[in-house]
Coordinates of C-alpha atoms in Angstrom, one line a residue:
M57 CA -22.2 54.0 50.0
N58 CA -19.2 52.5 48.3
D59 CA -19.5 53.4 44.6
T60 CA -17.3 50.9 42.9
T61 CA -17.7 49.5 39.4
T62 CA -16.5 46.3 38.2
A63 CA -14.8 46.2 34.8
P64 CA -16.4 43.6 32.5
A65 CA -14.5 40.5 32.1
A66 CA -12.5 40.2 28.8
P67 CA -14.2 37.8 26.4
V68 CA -12.6 34.4 26.4
A69 CA -12.0 32.9 23.0
P70 CA -13.6 29.6 22.5
A71 CA -11.3 26.6 22.4
R72 CA -10.5 25.6 18.9
G73 CA -9.7 22.1 17.8
R74 CA -8.1 21.0 14.6
G75 CA -10.1 22.1 11.7
G76 CA -9.7 22.6 8.0
L77 CA -8.1 19.9 5.9
V78 CA -5.9 18.6 8.7
G79 CA -8.9 17.9 10.9
A80 CA -10.8 16.3 8.1
A81 CA -7.8 14.1 7.2
A82 CA -7.5 13.1 10.9
A83 CA -11.1 12.0 10.9
E84 CA -10.7 10.0 7.7
W85 CA -7.6 8.4 9.2
T86 CA -9.5 7.3 12.2
K87 CA -12.3 5.9 10.1
L88 CA -9.9 4.1 7.8
W89 CA -8.2 2.2 10.5
G90 CA -11.3 1.7 12.7
V91 CA -12.6 -1.1 10.6
R92 CA -11.2 -4.6 9.9
S93 CA -12.0 -4.4 6.2
T94 CA -9.0 -2.1 5.7
W95 CA -6.6 -4.7 6.9
V96 CA -8.4 -7.4 4.9
C97 CA -8.2 -5.4 1.6
L98 CA -4.5 -4.5 2.2
A99 CA -3.6 -8.1 3.0
S100 CA -5.6 -9.3 0.0
T101 CA -3.6 -7.0 -2.3
A102 CA -0.4 -8.7 -1.2
A103 CA -1.9 -12.2 -1.3
L104 CA -3.4 -11.7 -4.8
V105 CA -0.1 -10.4 -6.2
V106 CA 2.0 -13.2 -4.6
A107 CA -0.5 -15.8 -5.8
Y108 CA -0.4 -14.5 -9.4
T109 CA 3.5 -14.4 -9.5
V110 CA 3.7 -17.9 -8.1
I111 CA 1.2 -19.3 -10.6
V112 CA 2.8 -17.6 -13.6
G113 CA 6.3 -18.4 -12.4
V114 CA 5.6 -22.1 -12.0
S115 CA 3.8 -22.2 -15.4
A116 CA 6.7 -20.4 -17.1
R117 CA 9.3 -22.8 -15.5
S118 CA 7.3 -25.8 -16.6
S119 CA 6.9 -24.5 -20.1
T120 CA 10.6 -23.8 -20.4
A121 CA 11.5 -27.3 -19.1
Q122 CA 9.2 -28.8 -21.7
A123 CA 10.6 -26.6 -24.4
S124 CA 7.0 -25.7 -25.5
G125 CA 6.3 -23.1 -28.2
G126 CA 6.0 -19.4 -27.3
E127 CA 8.1 -17.3 -25.0
P128 CA 7.3 -17.8 -21.4
P129 CA 7.3 -14.8 -19.0
T130 CA 10.5 -15.3 -17.2
D131 CA 11.1 -11.7 -16.1
P132 CA 10.2 -11.4 -12.4
L133 CA 9.6 -7.7 -12.6
A134 CA 7.1 -8.1 -15.4
N135 CA 5.3 -10.9 -13.5
L136 CA 5.1 -8.5 -10.5
G137 CA 3.7 -5.7 -12.7
T138 CA 1.1 -7.8 -14.4
G139 CA 0.1 -9.3 -11.1
V140 CA -0.7 -5.8 -9.8
V141 CA -2.7 -5.0 -12.8
F142 CA -4.6 -8.2 -13.2
M143 CA -5.1 -9.1 -9.6
G144 CA -3.9 -6.8 -6.8
Q145 CA -5.5 -3.5 -7.9
F146 CA -9.0 -4.9 -7.4
A147 CA -8.4 -5.3 -3.7
V148 CA -7.4 -1.6 -3.7
L149 CA -10.5 -0.8 -5.7
A150 CA -12.6 -2.5 -3.0
L151 CA -10.8 -0.5 -0.2
A152 CA -11.3 2.8 -2.0
T153 CA -15.0 2.0 -2.6
M154 CA -15.4 1.3 1.1
V155 CA -13.8 4.7 1.9
I156 CA -16.4 6.7 -0.1
A157 CA -19.3 4.7 -1.5
S158 CA -20.1 2.7 1.7
E159 CA -20.9 6.0 3.4
Y160 CA -23.7 6.5 1.0
A161 CA -24.9 2.9 1.5
T162 CA -25.1 3.4 5.3
G163 CA -26.2 7.0 5.3
S164 CA -23.1 8.1 7.3
I165 CA -22.2 10.5 4.5
R166 CA -24.7 13.0 6.1
G167 CA -22.8 12.9 9.3
T168 CA -19.5 13.3 7.5
L169 CA -20.8 16.4 5.6
Q170 CA -22.1 17.9 8.9
C171 CA -18.6 17.6 10.3
V172 CA -16.9 18.7 7.1
P173 CA -19.5 20.9 5.3
V174 CA -16.9 22.1 2.7
R175 CA -17.5 19.4 0.2
H176 CA -14.3 19.7 -1.8
R177 CA -12.4 19.5 1.5
M178 CA -14.2 16.4 2.5
L179 CA -13.5 14.7 -0.8
L180 CA -9.9 15.7 -0.8
S181 CA -9.3 14.5 2.7
K182 CA -10.2 11.0 1.7
S183 CA -7.5 10.9 -1.0
V184 CA -5.0 12.7 1.3
V185 CA -5.3 9.8 3.7
L186 CA -5.8 6.9 1.2
V187 CA -3.1 7.6 -1.4
P188 CA -0.1 7.6 1.0
V189 CA -1.4 4.4 2.6
L190 CA -1.7 2.7 -0.8
F191 CA 1.7 4.0 -1.9
V192 CA 3.4 2.4 1.2
T193 CA 1.4 -0.7 0.5
G194 CA 2.9 -0.9 -2.9
L195 CA 6.4 -0.5 -1.5
V196 CA 5.6 -3.5 0.8
V197 CA 3.8 -5.6 -1.8
A198 CA 6.5 -5.1 -4.5
P199 CA 9.4 -7.0 -2.7
L200 CA 6.9 -9.7 -1.6
G201 CA 5.7 -10.2 -5.2
L202 CA 9.2 -10.0 -6.6
G203 CA 10.5 -12.5 -4.1
S204 CA 7.7 -15.0 -4.9
A205 CA 8.2 -14.5 -8.7
V206 CA 12.0 -15.2 -8.4
S207 CA 11.3 -18.3 -6.2
A208 CA 8.7 -19.6 -8.5
L209 CA 10.7 -19.1 -11.7
G210 CA 13.8 -20.7 -10.2
D211 CA 16.8 -21.0 -12.5
V212 CA 14.9 -19.7 -15.5
A213 CA 14.3 -16.3 -13.9
D214 CA 15.9 -13.3 -15.7
P215 CA 18.4 -11.4 -13.6
V216 CA 17.1 -8.5 -11.6
T217 CA 19.1 -5.5 -10.5
A218 CA 18.7 -3.6 -7.2
G219 CA 18.0 -0.3 -9.1
A220 CA 15.3 -2.0 -11.3
S221 CA 13.7 -3.4 -8.2
V222 CA 13.5 -0.1 -6.5
R223 CA 12.1 1.6 -9.6
Q224 CA 9.4 -1.1 -9.9
A225 CA 8.5 -0.8 -6.2
L226 CA 8.0 3.0 -6.6
A227 CA 5.9 2.4 -9.8
V228 CA 3.7 -0.2 -8.0
G229 CA 3.2 2.2 -5.1
G230 CA 2.4 5.1 -7.4
Y231 CA -0.1 3.1 -9.5
L232 CA -1.9 1.7 -6.4
G233 CA -2.2 5.3 -5.1
A234 CA -3.6 6.5 -8.4
V235 CA -6.1 3.6 -8.5
G236 CA -7.3 4.6 -5.0
M237 CA -7.7 8.2 -5.9
I238 CA -9.5 7.4 -9.2
S239 CA -11.8 5.1 -7.3
V240 CA -12.6 7.7 -4.7
G241 CA -13.7 10.1 -7.5
I242 CA -15.8 7.3 -9.1
G243 CA -17.4 6.5 -5.8
A244 CA -18.4 10.2 -5.2
A245 CA -19.9 10.3 -8.6
V246 CA -21.7 6.9 -8.7
R247 CA -22.7 6.8 -4.9
S248 CA -23.1 3.1 -4.9
V249 CA -20.8 0.3 -3.7
A250 CA -21.7 -2.1 -6.5
G251 CA -21.7 0.7 -9.1
T252 CA -18.3 2.0 -8.0
I253 CA -16.7 -1.5 -8.2
T254 CA -18.4 -2.2 -11.6
V255 CA -17.3 1.2 -13.2
G256 CA -13.8 0.8 -11.7
F257 CA -13.4 -2.7 -13.0
L258 CA -14.6 -1.6 -16.5
I259 CA -12.3 1.4 -16.7
L260 CA -9.2 -0.3 -15.2
L261 CA -9.3 -3.6 -17.1
V262 CA -12.4 -4.6 -19.2
L263 CA -12.6 -1.5 -21.4
P264 CA -8.9 -1.3 -22.2
M265 CA -8.7 -5.1 -23.1
T266 CA -11.9 -4.7 -25.3
L267 CA -10.6 -1.7 -27.2
Q268 CA -7.2 -3.2 -27.7
S269 CA -8.7 -6.3 -29.3
V270 CA -10.4 -4.1 -32.0
S271 CA -8.4 -4.2 -35.2
V272 CA -8.6 -0.4 -35.6
E273 CA -5.5 1.5 -34.9
F274 CA -6.9 4.7 -33.5
V275 CA -9.2 2.6 -31.2
Q276 CA -6.2 0.7 -29.9
K277 CA -4.3 4.0 -29.3
A278 CA -7.3 5.4 -27.5
A279 CA -7.2 2.3 -25.2
D280 CA -3.6 3.1 -24.3
L281 CA -4.7 6.3 -22.8
L282 CA -6.9 4.7 -20.1
P283 CA -5.6 4.2 -16.5
G284 CA -5.0 0.5 -16.7
P285 CA -2.6 0.6 -19.8
A286 CA -1.0 3.8 -18.3
G287 CA -0.2 1.8 -15.1
M288 CA 1.2 -1.1 -17.2
A289 CA 3.5 1.4 -19.0
L290 CA 4.5 2.9 -15.7
M291 CA 5.6 -0.5 -14.5
G292 CA 7.2 -1.4 -17.8
V293 CA 4.8 -4.3 -18.7
S294 CA 2.9 -2.6 -21.5
E295 CA 2.9 -4.5 -24.9
S296 CA 3.0 -1.2 -26.8
D297 CA 5.7 1.5 -26.8
T298 CA 3.3 4.4 -27.2
Y299 CA 4.8 6.3 -24.3
G300 CA 7.2 5.9 -21.4
P301 CA 6.9 6.0 -17.6
G302 CA 6.9 9.8 -17.4
A303 CA 3.9 10.2 -19.8
A304 CA 2.2 7.2 -18.0
A305 CA 2.5 9.0 -14.6
A306 CA 1.1 12.2 -16.1
L307 CA -1.9 10.2 -17.5
L308 CA -2.6 8.6 -14.2
V309 CA -2.5 12.1 -12.5
F310 CA -4.9 13.3 -15.2
W311 CA -7.3 10.5 -14.6
A312 CA -7.2 10.9 -10.8
F313 CA -8.0 14.6 -11.0
A314 CA -10.7 14.0 -13.7
A315 CA -12.4 11.3 -11.6
N316 CA -12.4 13.6 -8.6
A317 CA -13.6 16.6 -10.6
A318 CA -16.6 14.5 -11.7
G319 CA -17.2 13.3 -8.2
Y320 CA -17.0 16.8 -6.8
W321 CA -19.5 18.1 -9.4
V322 CA -22.0 15.4 -8.4
L323 CA -21.3 16.0 -4.7
R324 CA -21.9 19.7 -5.1
N325 CA -25.0 19.5 -7.2
R326 CA -26.9 16.7 -5.4
D327 CA -28.0 16.3 -1.9
A328 CA -26.3 13.6 0.2

């Protein structure tokens, strides 16, 4: 009898795909570009900014021609910045709301958390994908808005240098990215599409305007610390000189991390 023994086969390591933050970000990237609403929101951002700069530019040129009282806004860079704050950012708010809060509305957040059970990684992956997209969107929207502002203002437009245009484009991209990250944090905390849009609208525009209208100095100064006024300071369109672009950028970073910290706390302590 042939007494032979067969050595056991060496264990084969299971195939591993991309995991961790890279895998989570890849999944978020697929989800972001897999729906038409992403393109609609990004196109709406550009359309709203261009529409604002055209309306304000035509109005300013008409006011200047009629020599009416007051000083019309003839700075194309200022018109671009205010167009982002008063119009364009709300399409970004809608997009960021779709990225996080719509998953709670449809119940797909449970599937997301099954695939990425580490909750801070899931939340971070959304911003890792969304913020660069919004930054690039700002870089594209800025020259479009600036061009429409210059065209609408015509010969009453203030001169614009190439350096100032580049700085404004970077500021617009940075602000839109911050708005997106803040909105993701709000959405994780509020868990509602309507609630996220409402809270975001209040924090970004309504609350600052309300506090700034109060004739109490410390209340007005407190309003300057909110994200909306910080964005205006970053883009150089703030009516107050409380702080410069560097401090404005730091404030936006603070609000982005604060919003996501609140969102993560809710995400960790409540069931999906």
